[in-house]
Structure formats: C-alpha cells, structure tokens
C-alpha cells in the first residue's frame, strides 16, 4: 500500500491489517504505551473544505506518533491561487513525508499521488471518504466482534460516504443495502464494483426493505460540502428518508446506528435516535484517530 486514495484500491486483507493496527494503537494509547513510529516525520494537511474531526484527529494522531503535523489551509497556499496540484505535489515531496488532502475532485488526489513521491491520504473528496469508513468498520467490529456476514444498511444521499461504505462493507464480507432516490444514486463506478458482489448488494428506494434485519444502519447529510445551494431542494426530496424509531423497528433489535458527523437532527436522523445511539456514534468519531494513525504508520513508517 503506497497511498490511501480510495477504498476501491485496497484489498480486504489490507483493510483487515489496518483495522488490526488501529486496535493495537488504540490499546497502546489507552494504556499509556508510547508508540513513536513516525518520529521526525512531517505530515502536510491540505484543506479545501471545512473540517473538525479530520483535522483534529490527524493533527493529534501525528503528535502521538512522534511526528509533526503541518496544517496547510488551501486559501493560504498558492494552490488556492491556481498553482497546479501537480507542481504542489512535486514541491511538497521535497519537504515533507506525507500529504493528507481534503478537496472536491478525486482527480486532484490522484494527481498528487501521481506527481509527488510521498504517500497521499484522501481526507475526503466528493467521491470517497476512506478514513471515515475505516473508522466505521473498526467501530462495527468493536461492537459486533466481526464484520463478515453482517448486514449494513445506508439510508439517504448516494454521496462520498455511501460510496466508501459500499466498497468497505462488501470488501469485508458484509451485505450492503442502500436506500436512496433514483436521482441521487451512488457513483456509477461504485455501482459497477458492487454489481460484482451479486446478491450481497441491493439498491432500493424502499427504506424499510433496506433496513430489514440490519446489524448497522448508517446515514449522512442530504447536502454535502459544496452542495449548500441545493440544500432546500434536497431536503424536500429526501423527506421520508430519515433514520428514526419507525425505520429502526425493521432492523435487528441490537442494531447499531452510526453517523460520520456533523449530523442534522430532524433531517437525516431524528434527535431521539441520535441520542439513543450516541455512545456508538462518538466511539465512531474517536476511532477516526486510531484508524488514521494506522494508515499513517502503514504508509509513512
Ligand atoms: N466526519 C468528518 O469527516 O468530519 P469533519 O468534516 O469534521 O472532518
Ligand atoms: N458527505 C459529507 C460528509 C462530511 C464528513 C460531505 O461531504 O460534506
């Protein structure tokens, strides 16, 4: 593994190794065992979009690994004034040891990896959010003991989270059911990938059918970063695609609910369901730290 550009690039074995390493790093942190695997290394983090969790967990994680995190706000870089990502990649490769980037186009992340000579980590694009889904898989495994054979259900927009959940879930041997609207389906490349898994993947408009017998139910915002102008239209379209007690009655009685956050209570999830599953949701947020430390160790050690 040279980069983490998208979960589509990883094998099930590679994902399992990352989750095992994340569990180990979590154990070491909780028990005060130092783990300075990246002593003397620098991670540059480029943000073209807002972030709380990704920024703080990468920054803290790098410090815990003995390295140095450098936050590079795109608006303060020449990249924000149009310097090509290809040149930025070649310059940063001369100074630092890894790049985390949060941006719009997946092509930018791929170009950084192609032109640079250091590992690149996708901290969210419009196409995938691989770091989040590694944390999600880690959290599900913590609660359920294993992933294989579990049913994952995703309700809502066929966005970056839906894309990465489909790939991560199927690669880990889960069955995945997505309920969305025809005009907001996951990316065609993801649907082509999922088609290779036969009955393990279903795409439906029926939220109750998608949630039937589910072990874990996930959702995400209806308007992602960059889609703010469509928020009202999407709110109207997705009304009825809410994770709430009525929907959860279809899932297994001990089903988990996860949300990558930030959550919009009263839209994709109601406040009662969110609070009933807050322990899982904030474990999920915490696990961003451990999962990303595992990624950095795998790529940058
Ligand atoms: N879930 C997630 O990526 O959160 P941030 O946007 O706060 O980084
Ligand atoms: N789909 C959301 C995820 C935020 C973490 C977005 O891209 O804005």
JSON list of C-alpha atoms in Angstrom, two decimals, residues 126 154 156-160 162 180-186 220-242 266-268:
[
{"chain": "A", "resi": 126, "resn": "UNK", "atom": "CA", "xyz": [-16.69, 14.20, -3.47]},
{"chain": "A", "resi": 154, "resn": "UNK", "atom": "CA", "xyz": [-27.29, 3.03, 4.37]},
{"chain": "A", "resi": 156, "resn": "UNK", "atom": "CA", "xyz": [-30.01, 8.72, 2.12]},
{"chain": "A", "resi": 157, "resn": "UNK", "atom": "CA", "xyz": [-27.81, 10.54, -0.37]},
{"chain": "A", "resi": 158, "resn": "UNK", "atom": "CA", "xyz": [-25.61, 8.41, -2.63]},
{"chain": "A", "resi": 159, "resn": "UNK", "atom": "CA", "xyz": [-22.58, 10.55, -1.74]},
{"chain": "A", "resi": 160, "resn": "UNK", "atom": "CA", "xyz": [-18.94, 10.03, -0.79]},
{"chain": "A", "resi": 162, "resn": "UNK", "atom": "CA", "xyz": [-22.34, 5.90, 0.57]},
{"chain": "A", "resi": 180, "resn": "UNK", "atom": "CA", "xyz": [-31.88, 6.30, -1.94]},
{"chain": "A", "resi": 181, "resn": "UNK", "atom": "CA", "xyz": [-33.68, 8.19, -4.70]},
{"chain": "A", "resi": 182, "resn": "UNK", "atom": "CA", "xyz": [-33.01, 7.41, -8.36]},
{"chain": "A", "resi": 183, "resn": "UNK", "atom": "CA", "xyz": [-31.50, 10.87, -8.99]},
{"chain": "A", "resi": 184, "resn": "UNK", "atom": "CA", "xyz": [-29.12, 10.59, -6.00]},
{"chain": "A", "resi": 185, "resn": "UNK", "atom": "CA", "xyz": [-27.66, 7.13, -6.62]},
{"chain": "A", "resi": 186, "resn": "UNK", "atom": "CA", "xyz": [-24.04, 6.29, -5.68]},
{"chain": "A", "resi": 220, "resn": "UNK", "atom": "CA", "xyz": [-25.21, 11.09, 6.26]},
{"chain": "A", "resi": 221, "resn": "UNK", "atom": "CA", "xyz": [-26.21, 14.66, 5.45]},
{"chain": "A", "resi": 222, "resn": "UNK", "atom": "CA", "xyz": [-28.50, 15.24, 2.47]},
{"chain": "A", "resi": 223, "resn": "UNK", "atom": "CA", "xyz": [-26.39, 18.16, 1.20]},
{"chain": "A", "resi": 224, "resn": "UNK", "atom": "CA", "xyz": [-22.63, 17.63, 1.33]},
{"chain": "A", "resi": 225, "resn": "UNK", "atom": "CA", "xyz": [-19.96, 20.32, 1.37]},
{"chain": "A", "resi": 226, "resn": "UNK", "atom": "CA", "xyz": [-20.15, 22.14, -1.94]},
{"chain": "A", "resi": 227, "resn": "UNK", "atom": "CA", "xyz": [-23.88, 21.41, -2.34]},
{"chain": "A", "resi": 228, "resn": "UNK", "atom": "CA", "xyz": [-25.13, 24.11, 0.03]},
{"chain": "A", "resi": 229, "resn": "UNK", "atom": "CA", "xyz": [-27.02, 25.80, -2.81]},
{"chain": "A", "resi": 230, "resn": "UNK", "atom": "CA", "xyz": [-29.14, 22.66, -3.29]},
{"chain": "A", "resi": 231, "resn": "UNK", "atom": "CA", "xyz": [-29.90, 22.16, 0.39]},
{"chain": "A", "resi": 232, "resn": "UNK", "atom": "CA", "xyz": [-33.59, 23.09, 0.24]},
{"chain": "A", "resi": 233, "resn": "UNK", "atom": "CA", "xyz": [-34.23, 21.01, -2.88]},
{"chain": "A", "resi": 234, "resn": "UNK", "atom": "CA", "xyz": [-32.51, 18.01, -1.32]},
{"chain": "A", "resi": 235, "resn": "UNK", "atom": "CA", "xyz": [-34.37, 18.44, 1.96]},
{"chain": "A", "resi": 236, "resn": "UNK", "atom": "CA", "xyz": [-37.67, 18.24, 0.09]},
{"chain": "A", "resi": 237, "resn": "UNK", "atom": "CA", "xyz": [-36.52, 15.27, -1.99]},
{"chain": "A", "resi": 238, "resn": "UNK", "atom": "CA", "xyz": [-35.22, 13.22, 0.96]},
{"chain": "A", "resi": 239, "resn": "UNK", "atom": "CA", "xyz": [-38.10, 13.86, 3.36]},
{"chain": "A", "resi": 240, "resn": "UNK", "atom": "CA", "xyz": [-39.11, 10.31, 4.29]},
{"chain": "A", "resi": 241, "resn": "UNK", "atom": "CA", "xyz": [-35.50, 9.05, 4.20]},
{"chain": "A", "resi": 242, "resn": "UNK", "atom": "CA", "xyz": [-34.97, 9.61, 7.92]},
{"chain": "A", "resi": 266, "resn": "UNK", "atom": "CA", "xyz": [-34.66, 16.37, 12.24]},
{"chain": "A", "resi": 267, "resn": "UNK", "atom": "CA", "xyz": [-33.32, 15.74, 8.72]},
{"chain": "A", "resi": 268, "resn": "UNK", "atom": "CA", "xyz": [-31.42, 12.51, 8.01]}
]
